[in-house]
PDB file of C-alpha atoms in Angstrom:
ATOM      1  CA  UNK A  23      39.800  10.447   4.697  1.00 38.00           C
ATOM      2  CA  UNK A  24      38.411   7.219   3.237  1.00 34.00           C
ATOM      3  CA  UNK A  25      39.458   3.986   4.875  1.00 34.00           C
ATOM      4  CA  UNK A  26      39.372   0.317   3.974  1.00 34.00           C
ATOM      5  CA  UNK A  27      38.535  -2.129   6.735  1.00 33.00           C
ATOM      6  CA  UNK A  28      41.071  -4.751   7.754  1.00 32.00           C
ATOM      7  CA  UNK A  29      40.036  -8.220   8.852  1.00 30.00           C
ATOM      8  CA  UNK A  30      42.101 -10.140  11.395  1.00 30.00           C
ATOM      9  CA  UNK A  31      41.838 -13.479  13.130  1.00 29.00           C
ATOM     10  CA  UNK A  32      40.593 -13.022  16.698  1.00 27.00           C
ATOM     11  CA  UNK A  33      43.183 -15.346  18.169  1.00 26.00           C
ATOM     12  CA  UNK A  34      46.844 -15.119  17.240  1.00 29.00           C
ATOM     13  CA  UNK A  35      49.794 -16.965  18.723  1.00 28.00           C
ATOM     14  CA  UNK A  36      53.203 -16.183  17.385  1.00 33.00           C
ATOM     15  CA  UNK A  37      55.127 -19.129  16.103  1.00 30.00           C
ATOM     16  CA  UNK A  38      58.882 -18.903  16.144  1.00 29.00           C
ATOM     17  CA  UNK A  39      61.384 -19.802  13.468  1.00 29.00           C
ATOM     18  CA  UNK A  40      65.132 -20.022  13.300  1.00 28.00           C
ATOM     19  CA  UNK A  41      67.162 -17.308  11.722  1.00 29.00           C
ATOM     20  CA  UNK A  42      68.541 -19.339   8.837  1.00 29.00           C
ATOM     21  CA  UNK A  43      71.398 -16.926   8.308  1.00 31.00           C
ATOM     22  CA  UNK A  44      72.737 -17.703  11.765  1.00 31.00           C
ATOM     23  CA  UNK A  45      74.535 -14.881  13.514  1.00 33.00           C
ATOM     24  CA  UNK A  46      77.296 -13.926  11.103  1.00 34.00           C
ATOM     25  CA  UNK A  47      75.518 -10.825   9.837  1.00 44.00           C
ATOM     26  CA  UNK A  48      74.836  -7.768  11.949  1.00 50.00           C
ATOM     27  CA  UNK A  49      71.205  -7.119  12.800  1.00 64.00           C
ATOM     28  CA  UNK A  50      70.103 -10.657  11.925  1.00 74.00           C
ATOM     29  CA  UNK A  51      70.243 -12.405  15.288  1.00 83.00           C
ATOM     30  CA  UNK A  52      67.058 -13.482  17.097  1.00 84.00           C
ATOM     31  CA  UNK A  53      67.634 -10.636  19.563  1.00 89.00           C
ATOM     32  CA  UNK A  54      67.786  -8.122  16.716  1.00 89.00           C
ATOM     33  CA  UNK A  55      64.484  -9.323  15.269  1.00 86.00           C
ATOM     34  CA  UNK A  56      62.802  -9.422  18.676  1.00 88.00           C
ATOM     35  CA  UNK A  57      64.077  -5.988  19.682  1.00 94.00           C
ATOM     36  CA  UNK A  58      62.884  -4.447  16.410  1.00 92.00           C
ATOM     37  CA  UNK A  59      59.405  -5.870  16.933  1.00 92.00           C
ATOM     38  CA  UNK A  60      59.272  -4.937  20.608  1.00 95.00           C
ATOM     39  CA  UNK A  61      60.294  -1.318  20.068  1.00 97.00           C
ATOM     40  CA  UNK A  62      57.300  -0.915  17.768  1.00 95.00           C
ATOM     41  CA  UNK A  63      55.018  -2.756  20.182  1.00 94.00           C
ATOM     42  CA  UNK A  64      56.113  -0.716  23.194  1.00 96.00           C
ATOM     43  CA  UNK A  65      55.187   2.482  21.367  1.00 96.00           C
ATOM     44  CA  UNK A  66      51.546   1.383  21.360  1.00 93.00           C
ATOM     45  CA  UNK A  67      51.556  -0.292  24.780  1.00 92.00           C
ATOM     46  CA  UNK A  68      51.595  -3.914  23.638  1.00 90.00           C
ATOM     47  CA  UNK A  69      53.486  -6.645  25.548  1.00 90.00           C
ATOM     48  CA  UNK A  70      56.906  -7.758  24.392  1.00 91.00           C
ATOM     49  CA  UNK A  71      57.440 -10.803  22.213  1.00 86.00           C
ATOM     50  CA  UNK A  72      59.937 -13.578  22.846  1.00 83.00           C
ATOM     51  CA  UNK A  73      61.876 -15.739  20.401  1.00 77.00           C
ATOM     52  CA  UNK A  74      60.970 -19.395  19.926  1.00 69.00           C
ATOM     53  CA  UNK A  75      62.851 -21.607  17.468  1.00 65.00           C
ATOM     54  CA  UNK A  76      60.717 -24.739  17.815  1.00 59.00           C
ATOM     55  CA  UNK A  77      59.105 -24.417  14.383  1.00 49.00           C
ATOM     56  CA  UNK A  78      62.236 -23.463  12.476  1.00 50.00           C
ATOM     57  CA  UNK A  79      61.602 -26.206   9.935  1.00 61.00           C
ATOM     58  CA  UNK A  80      58.575 -24.394   8.549  1.00 67.00           C
ATOM     59  CA  UNK A  81      60.463 -21.153   7.987  1.00 64.00           C
ATOM     60  CA  UNK A  82      63.467 -22.861   6.480  1.00 67.00           C
ATOM     61  CA  UNK A  83      61.500 -25.103   4.165  1.00 71.00           C
ATOM     62  CA  UNK A  84      59.329 -22.317   2.843  1.00 69.00           C
ATOM     63  CA  UNK A  85      62.182 -19.835   2.486  1.00 69.00           C
ATOM     64  CA  UNK A  86      64.108 -22.411   0.476  1.00 70.00           C
ATOM     65  CA  UNK A  87      61.118 -22.834  -1.844  1.00 72.00           C
ATOM     66  CA  UNK A  88      61.312 -19.127  -2.682  1.00 62.00           C
ATOM     67  CA  UNK A  89      65.076 -19.123  -3.236  1.00 63.00           C
ATOM     68  CA  UNK A  90      64.869 -19.562  -7.024  1.00 62.00           C
ATOM     69  CA  UNK A  91      62.063 -17.182  -7.926  1.00 62.00           C
ATOM     70  CA  UNK A  92      62.467 -14.631  -5.116  1.00 60.00           C
ATOM     71  CA  UNK A  93      58.742 -13.867  -5.263  1.00 62.00           C
ATOM     72  CA  UNK A  94      56.882 -12.523  -2.233  1.00 61.00           C
ATOM     73  CA  UNK A  95      54.268 -15.259  -2.283  1.00 66.00           C
ATOM     74  CA  UNK A  96      52.677 -16.173   1.022  1.00 63.00           C
ATOM     75  CA  UNK A  97      52.885 -19.785   2.125  1.00 61.00           C
ATOM     76  CA  UNK A  98      49.156 -19.949   2.971  1.00 59.00           C
ATOM     77  CA  UNK A  99      50.101 -22.061   5.957  1.00 60.00           C
ATOM     78  CA  UNK A 100      48.783 -21.992   9.519  1.00 60.00           C
ATOM     79  CA  UNK A 101      50.686 -18.824  10.382  1.00 61.00           C
ATOM     80  CA  UNK A 102      50.277 -15.121  10.001  1.00 66.00           C
ATOM     81  CA  UNK A 103      53.119 -13.934   7.837  1.00 74.00           C
ATOM     82  CA  UNK A 104      55.217 -10.931   6.842  1.00 80.00           C
ATOM     83  CA  UNK A 105      57.673 -11.013   3.940  1.00 77.00           C
ATOM     84  CA  UNK A 106      60.245  -8.547   2.665  1.00 75.00           C
ATOM     85  CA  UNK A 107      62.777  -8.577  -0.156  1.00 73.00           C
ATOM     86  CA  UNK A 108      65.778  -6.550  -1.260  1.00 67.00           C
ATOM     87  CA  UNK A 109      68.609  -6.912  -3.758  1.00 60.00           C
ATOM     88  CA  UNK A 110      70.927  -4.953  -1.491  1.00 64.00           C
ATOM     89  CA  UNK A 111      73.687  -6.828   0.289  1.00 66.00           C
ATOM     90  CA  UNK A 112      73.185  -4.501   3.242  1.00 72.00           C
ATOM     91  CA  UNK A 113      69.524  -5.403   3.754  1.00 75.00           C
ATOM     92  CA  UNK A 114      69.223  -6.829   7.272  1.00 82.00           C
ATOM     93  CA  UNK A 115      66.447  -8.432   9.239  1.00 79.00           C
ATOM     94  CA  UNK A 116      66.031  -5.214  11.185  1.00 86.00           C
ATOM     95  CA  UNK A 117      65.639  -3.350   7.878  1.00 86.00           C
ATOM     96  CA  UNK A 118      62.868  -5.752   6.945  1.00 84.00           C
ATOM     97  CA  UNK A 119      61.014  -5.142  10.191  1.00 88.00           C
ATOM     98  CA  UNK A 120      61.399  -1.396   9.652  1.00 91.00           C
ATOM     99  CA  UNK A 121      59.641  -1.676   6.286  1.00 88.00           C
ATOM    100  CA  UNK A 122      56.648  -3.247   8.010  1.00 89.00           C
ATOM    101  CA  UNK A 123      56.664  -0.820  10.937  1.00 94.00           C
ATOM    102  CA  UNK A 124      56.796   2.177   8.588  1.00 93.00           C
ATOM    103  CA  UNK A 125      53.255   1.250   7.517  1.00 90.00           C
ATOM    104  CA  UNK A 126      52.136   2.652  10.878  1.00 94.00           C
ATOM    105  CA  UNK A 127      51.643   5.974   9.106  1.00 94.00           C
ATOM    106  CA  UNK A 128      48.676   4.462   7.261  1.00 90.00           C
ATOM    107  CA  UNK A 129      46.978   2.719  10.195  1.00 89.00           C
ATOM    108  CA  UNK A 130      44.147   4.293  12.188  1.00 86.00           C
ATOM    109  CA  UNK A 131      43.698   2.728  15.646  1.00 80.00           C
ATOM    110  CA  UNK A 132      40.255   4.202  16.189  1.00 81.00           C
ATOM    111  CA  UNK A 133      38.748   2.502  13.141  1.00 78.00           C
ATOM    112  CA  UNK A 134      41.197  -0.450  13.009  1.00 75.00           C
ATOM    113  CA  UNK A 135      41.726   0.232   9.323  1.00 80.00           C
ATOM    114  CA  UNK A 136      44.217   1.404   6.729  1.00 84.00           C
ATOM    115  CA  UNK A 137      44.019   4.622   4.775  1.00 85.00           C
ATOM    116  CA  UNK A 138      42.414   4.215   1.368  1.00 82.00           C
ATOM    117  CA  UNK A 139      44.745   2.597  -1.189  1.00 78.00           C
ATOM    118  CA  UNK A 140      47.457   2.124   1.435  1.00 83.00           C
ATOM    119  CA  UNK A 141      48.972  -0.991   2.999  1.00 82.00           C
ATOM    120  CA  UNK A 142      49.260  -1.409   6.764  1.00 85.00           C
ATOM    121  CA  UNK A 143      48.657  -5.132   7.306  1.00 81.00           C
ATOM    122  CA  UNK A 144      52.346  -5.850   7.891  1.00 84.00           C
ATOM    123  CA  UNK A 145      52.433  -3.269  10.670  1.00 88.00           C
ATOM    124  CA  UNK A 146      49.343  -4.706  12.355  1.00 84.00           C
ATOM    125  CA  UNK A 147      51.019  -8.126  12.356  1.00 82.00           C
ATOM    126  CA  UNK A 148      54.004  -6.651  14.182  1.00 88.00           C
ATOM    127  CA  UNK A 149      51.917  -5.031  16.932  1.00 88.00           C
ATOM    128  CA  UNK A 150      48.989  -7.475  17.171  1.00 82.00           C
ATOM    129  CA  UNK A 151      47.898  -7.590  20.829  1.00 77.00           C
ATOM    130  CA  UNK A 152      47.510 -11.355  21.319  1.00 71.00           C
ATOM    131  CA  UNK A 153      50.789 -12.293  19.673  1.00 77.00           C
ATOM    132  CA  UNK A 154      53.253 -13.894  22.079  1.00 78.00           C
ATOM    133  CA  UNK A 155      56.260 -15.133  20.115  1.00 77.00           C
ATOM    134  CA  UNK A 156      58.135 -14.275  16.960  1.00 78.00           C
ATOM    135  CA  UNK A 157      60.517 -16.095  14.674  1.00 72.00           C
ATOM    136  CA  UNK A 158      62.200 -15.013  11.458  1.00 76.00           C
ATOM    137  CA  UNK A 159      64.167 -16.628   8.654  1.00 68.00           C
ATOM    138  CA  UNK A 160      66.480 -15.031   6.132  1.00 71.00           C
ATOM    139  CA  UNK A 161      68.025 -16.834   3.184  1.00 64.00           C
ATOM    140  CA  UNK A 162      71.186 -16.007   1.312  1.00 56.00           C
ATOM    141  CA  UNK A 163      71.454 -14.883  -2.302  1.00 46.00           C
ATOM    142  CA  UNK A 164      68.026 -13.332  -2.689  1.00 40.00           C
ATOM    143  CA  UNK A 165      67.851 -11.654   0.707  1.00 42.00           C
ATOM    144  CA  UNK A 166      64.332 -12.805   1.276  1.00 43.00           C
ATOM    145  CA  UNK A 167      63.352 -12.211   4.887  1.00 46.00           C
ATOM    146  CA  UNK A 168      60.393 -14.050   6.286  1.00 44.00           C
ATOM    147  CA  UNK A 169      58.785 -13.363   9.630  1.00 46.00           C
ATOM    148  CA  UNK A 170      55.983 -15.702  10.566  1.00 42.00           C
ATOM    149  CA  UNK A 171      53.465 -15.018  13.304  1.00 40.00           C
ATOM    150  CA  UNK A 172      51.446 -18.149  13.753  1.00 36.00           C
ATOM    151  CA  UNK A 173      47.729 -18.577  14.030  1.00 33.00           C
ATOM    152  CA  UNK A 174      47.519 -22.244  14.932  1.00 33.00           C
ATOM    153  CA  UNK A 175      44.379 -23.897  13.522  1.00 34.00           C
ATOM    154  CA  UNK A 176      43.906 -26.223  16.462  1.00 34.00           C
ATOM    155  CA  UNK A 177      43.352 -23.340  18.861  1.00 34.00           C
ATOM    156  CA  UNK A 178      39.635 -23.305  18.076  1.00 32.00           C
ATOM    157  CA  UNK A 179      39.101 -26.979  17.241  1.00 47.00           C
ATOM    158  CA  UNK A 180      38.153 -29.620  19.773  1.00 52.00           C
ATOM    159  CA  UNK A 181      39.919 -33.002  19.541  1.00 67.00           C
ATOM    160  CA  UNK A 182      42.704 -31.558  17.392  1.00 76.00           C
ATOM    161  CA  UNK A 183      45.009 -29.949  19.951  1.00 81.00           C
ATOM    162  CA  UNK A 184      48.461 -31.321  20.814  1.00 84.00           C
ATOM    163  CA  UNK A 185      46.961 -32.514  24.103  1.00 86.00           C
ATOM    164  CA  UNK A 186      44.329 -34.525  22.233  1.00 89.00           C
ATOM    165  CA  UNK A 187      46.885 -36.229  19.999  1.00 93.00           C
ATOM    166  CA  UNK A 188      49.136 -36.940  22.971  1.00 94.00           C
ATOM    167  CA  UNK A 189      46.338 -38.297  25.136  1.00 94.00           C
ATOM    168  CA  UNK A 190      45.177 -40.670  22.408  1.00 96.00           C
ATOM    169  CA  UNK A 191      48.711 -41.940  21.828  1.00 97.00           C
ATOM    170  CA  UNK A 192      49.666 -42.186  25.480  1.00 97.00           C
ATOM    171  CA  UNK A 193      46.494 -44.031  26.456  1.00 97.00           C
ATOM    172  CA  UNK A 194      47.378 -46.742  23.943  1.00 97.00           C
ATOM    173  CA  UNK A 195      51.001 -46.781  25.060  1.00 98.00           C
ATOM    174  CA  UNK A 196      50.091 -47.055  28.737  1.00 97.00           C
ATOM    175  CA  UNK A 197      48.115 -50.222  28.019  1.00 97.00           C
ATOM    176  CA  UNK A 198      51.277 -51.955  26.846  1.00 97.00           C
ATOM    177  CA  UNK A 199      53.619 -50.413  29.417  1.00 97.00           C
ATOM    178  CA  UNK A 200      55.626 -47.984  27.285  1.00 96.00           C
ATOM    179  CA  UNK A 201      56.545 -44.429  28.227  1.00 96.00           C
ATOM    180  CA  UNK A 202      54.337 -41.452  27.292  1.00 96.00           C
ATOM    181  CA  UNK A 203      55.266 -39.193  24.397  1.00 96.00           C
ATOM    182  CA  UNK A 204      55.912 -35.456  24.319  1.00 92.00           C
ATOM    183  CA  UNK A 205      55.004 -32.859  21.694  1.00 87.00           C
ATOM    184  CA  UNK A 206      57.569 -31.389  19.304  1.00 84.00           C
ATOM    185  CA  UNK A 207      56.660 -28.244  17.339  1.00 76.00           C
ATOM    186  CA  UNK A 208      59.272 -28.958  14.692  1.00 76.00           C
ATOM    187  CA  UNK A 209      57.588 -32.254  13.913  1.00 84.00           C
ATOM    188  CA  UNK A 210      54.234 -30.476  13.751  1.00 81.00           C
ATOM    189  CA  UNK A 211      55.634 -28.023  11.207  1.00 75.00           C
ATOM    190  CA  UNK A 212      57.104 -30.849   9.138  1.00 82.00           C
ATOM    191  CA  UNK A 213      53.757 -32.657   9.266  1.00 86.00           C
ATOM    192  CA  UNK A 214      51.887 -29.571   8.107  1.00 80.00           C
ATOM    193  CA  UNK A 215      54.284 -28.915   5.238  1.00 79.00           C
ATOM    194  CA  UNK A 216      53.837 -32.478   4.014  1.00 83.00           C
ATOM    195  CA  UNK A 217      50.044 -32.376   4.172  1.00 85.00           C
ATOM    196  CA  UNK A 218      49.786 -28.942   2.560  1.00 79.00           C
ATOM    197  CA  UNK A 219      51.226 -30.443  -0.634  1.00 79.00           C
ATOM    198  CA  UNK A 220      48.569 -33.197  -0.779  1.00 80.00           C
ATOM    199  CA  UNK A 221      45.334 -31.252  -0.449  1.00 81.00           C
ATOM    200  CA  UNK A 222      44.229 -31.536  -4.084  1.00 83.00           C
ATOM    201  CA  UNK A 223      43.468 -35.273  -4.077  1.00 83.00           C
ATOM    202  CA  UNK A 224      43.574 -35.966  -0.328  1.00 86.00           C
ATOM    203  CA  UNK A 225      45.517 -39.195  -0.835  1.00 88.00           C
ATOM    204  CA  UNK A 226      47.537 -40.216   2.265  1.00 88.00           C
ATOM    205  CA  UNK A 227      50.947 -40.535   0.626  1.00 86.00           C
ATOM    206  CA  UNK A 228      53.949 -40.952   2.906  1.00 86.00           C
ATOM    207  CA  UNK A 229      56.528 -38.155   2.936  1.00 87.00           C
ATOM    208  CA  UNK A 230      59.510 -40.547   2.913  1.00 85.00           C
ATOM    209  CA  UNK A 231      61.179 -38.140   5.315  1.00 85.00           C
ATOM    210  CA  UNK A 232      63.525 -38.762   8.246  1.00 89.00           C
ATOM    211  CA  UNK A 233      60.755 -39.558  10.739  1.00 92.00           C
ATOM    212  CA  UNK A 234      58.365 -42.366  11.469  1.00 94.00           C
ATOM    213  CA  UNK A 235      54.958 -41.497  10.076  1.00 96.00           C
ATOM    214  CA  UNK A 236      51.250 -42.324  10.224  1.00 97.00           C
ATOM    215  CA  UNK A 237      48.837 -40.698   7.776  1.00 95.00           C
ATOM    216  CA  UNK A 238      45.095 -41.104   7.286  1.00 94.00           C
ATOM    217  CA  UNK A 239      42.497 -39.466   5.050  1.00 91.00           C
ATOM    218  CA  UNK A 240      38.745 -39.193   5.395  1.00 85.00           C
ATOM    219  CA  UNK A 241      38.192 -38.724   1.656  1.00 80.00           C
ATOM    220  CA  UNK A 242      36.606 -42.147   1.080  1.00 74.00           C
ATOM    221  CA  UNK A 243      34.860 -42.350   4.431  1.00 64.00           C
ATOM    222  CA  UNK A 244      31.321 -41.651   5.579  1.00 65.00           C
ATOM    223  CA  UNK A 245      30.204 -38.031   5.790  1.00 65.00           C
ATOM    224  CA  UNK A 246      30.857 -37.889   9.547  1.00 59.00           C
ATOM    225  CA  UNK A 247      34.323 -39.392   9.165  1.00 66.00           C
ATOM    226  CA  UNK A 248      35.239 -36.933   6.400  1.00 70.00           C
ATOM    227  CA  UNK A 249      35.587 -34.370   9.199  1.00 80.00           C
ATOM    228  CA  UNK A 250      38.215 -36.618  10.733  1.00 85.00           C
ATOM    229  CA  UNK A 251      39.614 -35.316  14.030  1.00 89.00           C
ATOM    230  CA  UNK A 252      42.987 -35.975  15.564  1.00 90.00           C
ATOM    231  CA  UNK A 253      41.464 -38.223  18.212  1.00 90.00           C
ATOM    232  CA  UNK A 254      39.606 -40.223  15.542  1.00 90.00           C
ATOM    233  CA  UNK A 255      42.743 -40.606  13.439  1.00 93.00           C
ATOM    234  CA  UNK A 256      44.728 -42.060  16.323  1.00 95.00           C
ATOM    235  CA  UNK A 257      41.753 -44.303  17.054  1.00 94.00           C
ATOM    236  CA  UNK A 258      41.966 -45.693  13.516  1.00 94.00           C
ATOM    237  CA  UNK A 259      45.619 -46.548  14.008  1.00 96.00           C
ATOM    238  CA  UNK A 260      45.114 -48.024  17.468  1.00 96.00           C
ATOM    239  CA  UNK A 261      42.270 -50.213  16.169  1.00 96.00           C
ATOM    240  CA  UNK A 262      44.903 -52.197  14.262  1.00 96.00           C
ATOM    241  CA  UNK A 263      46.043 -53.623  17.599  1.00 97.00           C
ATOM    242  CA  UNK A 264      43.828 -56.651  16.956  1.00 97.00           C
ATOM    243  CA  UNK A 265      46.188 -57.709  14.166  1.00 97.00           C
ATOM    244  CA  UNK A 266      49.406 -57.256  16.114  1.00 97.00           C
ATOM    245  CA  UNK A 267      51.117 -60.285  17.626  1.00 96.00           C
ATOM    246  CA  UNK A 268      53.463 -59.165  20.383  1.00 91.00           C
ATOM    247  CA  UNK A 269      55.377 -62.442  20.576  1.00 93.00           C
ATOM    248  CA  UNK A 270      56.446 -62.369  16.939  1.00 95.00           C
ATOM    249  CA  UNK A 271      56.371 -58.566  16.677  1.00 93.00           C
ATOM    250  CA  UNK A 272      54.439 -58.890  13.448  1.00 96.00           C
ATOM    251  CA  UNK A 273      50.984 -58.476  11.942  1.00 97.00           C
ATOM    252  CA  UNK A 274      48.683 -61.490  11.701  1.00 96.00           C
ATOM    253  CA  UNK A 275      45.418 -61.417   9.799  1.00 95.00           C
ATOM    254  CA  UNK A 276      45.531 -57.737   8.919  1.00 96.00           C
ATOM    255  CA  UNK A 277      47.543 -54.522   8.748  1.00 96.00           C
ATOM    256  CA  UNK A 278      49.014 -53.260  12.037  1.00 97.00           C
ATOM    257  CA  UNK A 279      52.024 -51.076  11.258  1.00 96.00           C
ATOM    258  CA  UNK A 280      50.209 -47.849  12.155  1.00 97.00           C
ATOM    259  CA  UNK A 281      49.505 -49.289  15.588  1.00 98.00           C
ATOM    260  CA  UNK A 282      53.157 -50.300  15.933  1.00 97.00           C
ATOM    261  CA  UNK A 283      54.154 -46.704  15.289  1.00 96.00           C
ATOM    262  CA  UNK A 284      51.831 -45.497  18.023  1.00 98.00           C
ATOM    263  CA  UNK A 285      53.272 -47.821  20.681  1.00 97.00           C
ATOM    264  CA  UNK A 286      56.872 -48.116  19.476  1.00 95.00           C
ATOM    265  CA  UNK A 287      58.966 -48.270  22.631  1.00 93.00           C
ATOM    266  CA  UNK A 288      61.819 -45.983  21.590  1.00 93.00           C
ATOM    267  CA  UNK A 289      59.636 -43.144  20.305  1.00 96.00           C
ATOM    268  CA  UNK A 290      59.955 -40.033  22.479  1.00 95.00           C
ATOM    269  CA  UNK A 291      58.251 -37.150  20.631  1.00 94.00           C
ATOM    270  CA  UNK A 292      55.485 -36.608  18.100  1.00 94.00           C
ATOM    271  CA  UNK A 293      54.078 -33.762  16.040  1.00 90.00           C
ATOM    272  CA  UNK A 294      50.777 -33.924  14.173  1.00 91.00           C
ATOM    273  CA  UNK A 295      48.895 -31.806  11.656  1.00 87.00           C
ATOM    274  CA  UNK A 296      45.421 -31.713  10.100  1.00 87.00           C
ATOM    275  CA  UNK A 297      44.375 -30.050   6.843  1.00 84.00           C
ATOM    276  CA  UNK A 298      41.161 -29.792   4.873  1.00 84.00           C
ATOM    277  CA  UNK A 299      41.484 -30.995   1.296  1.00 85.00           C
ATOM    278  CA  UNK A 300      39.944 -29.331  -1.737  1.00 83.00           C
ATOM    279  CA  UNK A 301      37.234 -32.017  -1.813  1.00 84.00           C
ATOM    280  CA  UNK A 302      36.146 -31.062   1.694  1.00 85.00           C
ATOM    281  CA  UNK A 303      37.476 -34.069   3.592  1.00 86.00           C
ATOM    282  CA  UNK A 304      40.274 -33.843   6.166  1.00 89.00           C
ATOM    283  CA  UNK A 305      43.643 -35.549   6.189  1.00 91.00           C
ATOM    284  CA  UNK A 306      45.938 -35.999   9.182  1.00 93.00           C
ATOM    285  CA  UNK A 307      49.472 -37.129   9.804  1.00 94.00           C
ATOM    286  CA  UNK A 308      51.693 -37.717  12.829  1.00 96.00           C
ATOM    287  CA  UNK A 309      55.485 -37.663  12.688  1.00 95.00           C
ATOM    288  CA  UNK A 310      57.483 -39.713  15.204  1.00 96.00           C
ATOM    289  CA  UNK A 311      61.029 -39.273  16.496  1.00 92.00           C
ATOM    290  CA  UNK A 312      62.553 -42.453  17.795  1.00 78.00           C
ATOM    291  CA  UNK A 313      65.866 -44.166  18.315  1.00 57.00           C
ATOM    292  CA  UNK A 314      64.726 -47.190  16.352  1.00 37.00           C
ATOM    293  CA  UNK A 315      61.481 -47.766  14.558  1.00 39.00           C
ATOM    294  CA  UNK A 316      59.539 -47.828  11.364  1.00 40.00           C
ATOM    295  CA  UNK A 317      59.914 -45.316   8.573  1.00 39.00           C
ATOM    296  CA  UNK A 318      56.439 -45.997   7.200  1.00 36.00           C
TER     297      UNK A 318
END
């Protein structure tokens, strides 16, 4: 039997997303989704997944984008992804997982490939060995079910991990005696969604969303700076400290509002994202949750 080779990322970490439908429909709760995945995984000796709702914003935002056209178009985001659709009112999340698992019939473990002219990539997502967490979203009206298994881009990139962003922020905050920040995956998802819409021109336009925000682009920078890292981006913002006057809480002689965001006293959590634009340069943004603070 002829086979076609399947290519997978070597490192996968499941990102979790809220079930947008809530729990009013049978077989659509987080437990239902998790159980459906884990039954399939146990059959091939893979460890169980757990539910994690910290990146629910990504699932909800993307599912809502597909509400009008109901097309099974992948988000091309930082996550592995399975999608399913049905016009039936009885189509549940568990039914969606079953569609993917049924592709097992076309997958050959020995060659890690699908049978010729057959699809099995959804099944391999369900049972992928290194996956840890799962999250699914289901929207009303079109019964589009989305299950996203995340492959986070910062896993293989130095100076772009959550720890790197946090360390750069908290070092600056410690120097002025304010509390360290913590990471929030929902903010990271929001940050990524915003940047993913700006990759054509790589212009750092603010999202005008509900969070404080710092954004920087390497598009007009030197060649080395075009590969802007998270640590470098925070360094750019912190460098504005020279223009900040603490007594008047204002900028003198230059722009300093990015620095003010970094050290704002009431900020508690951040989430950052980094994308490569079509022109090759990188753009980064950090979203800030705070009691009081700047919106830009």
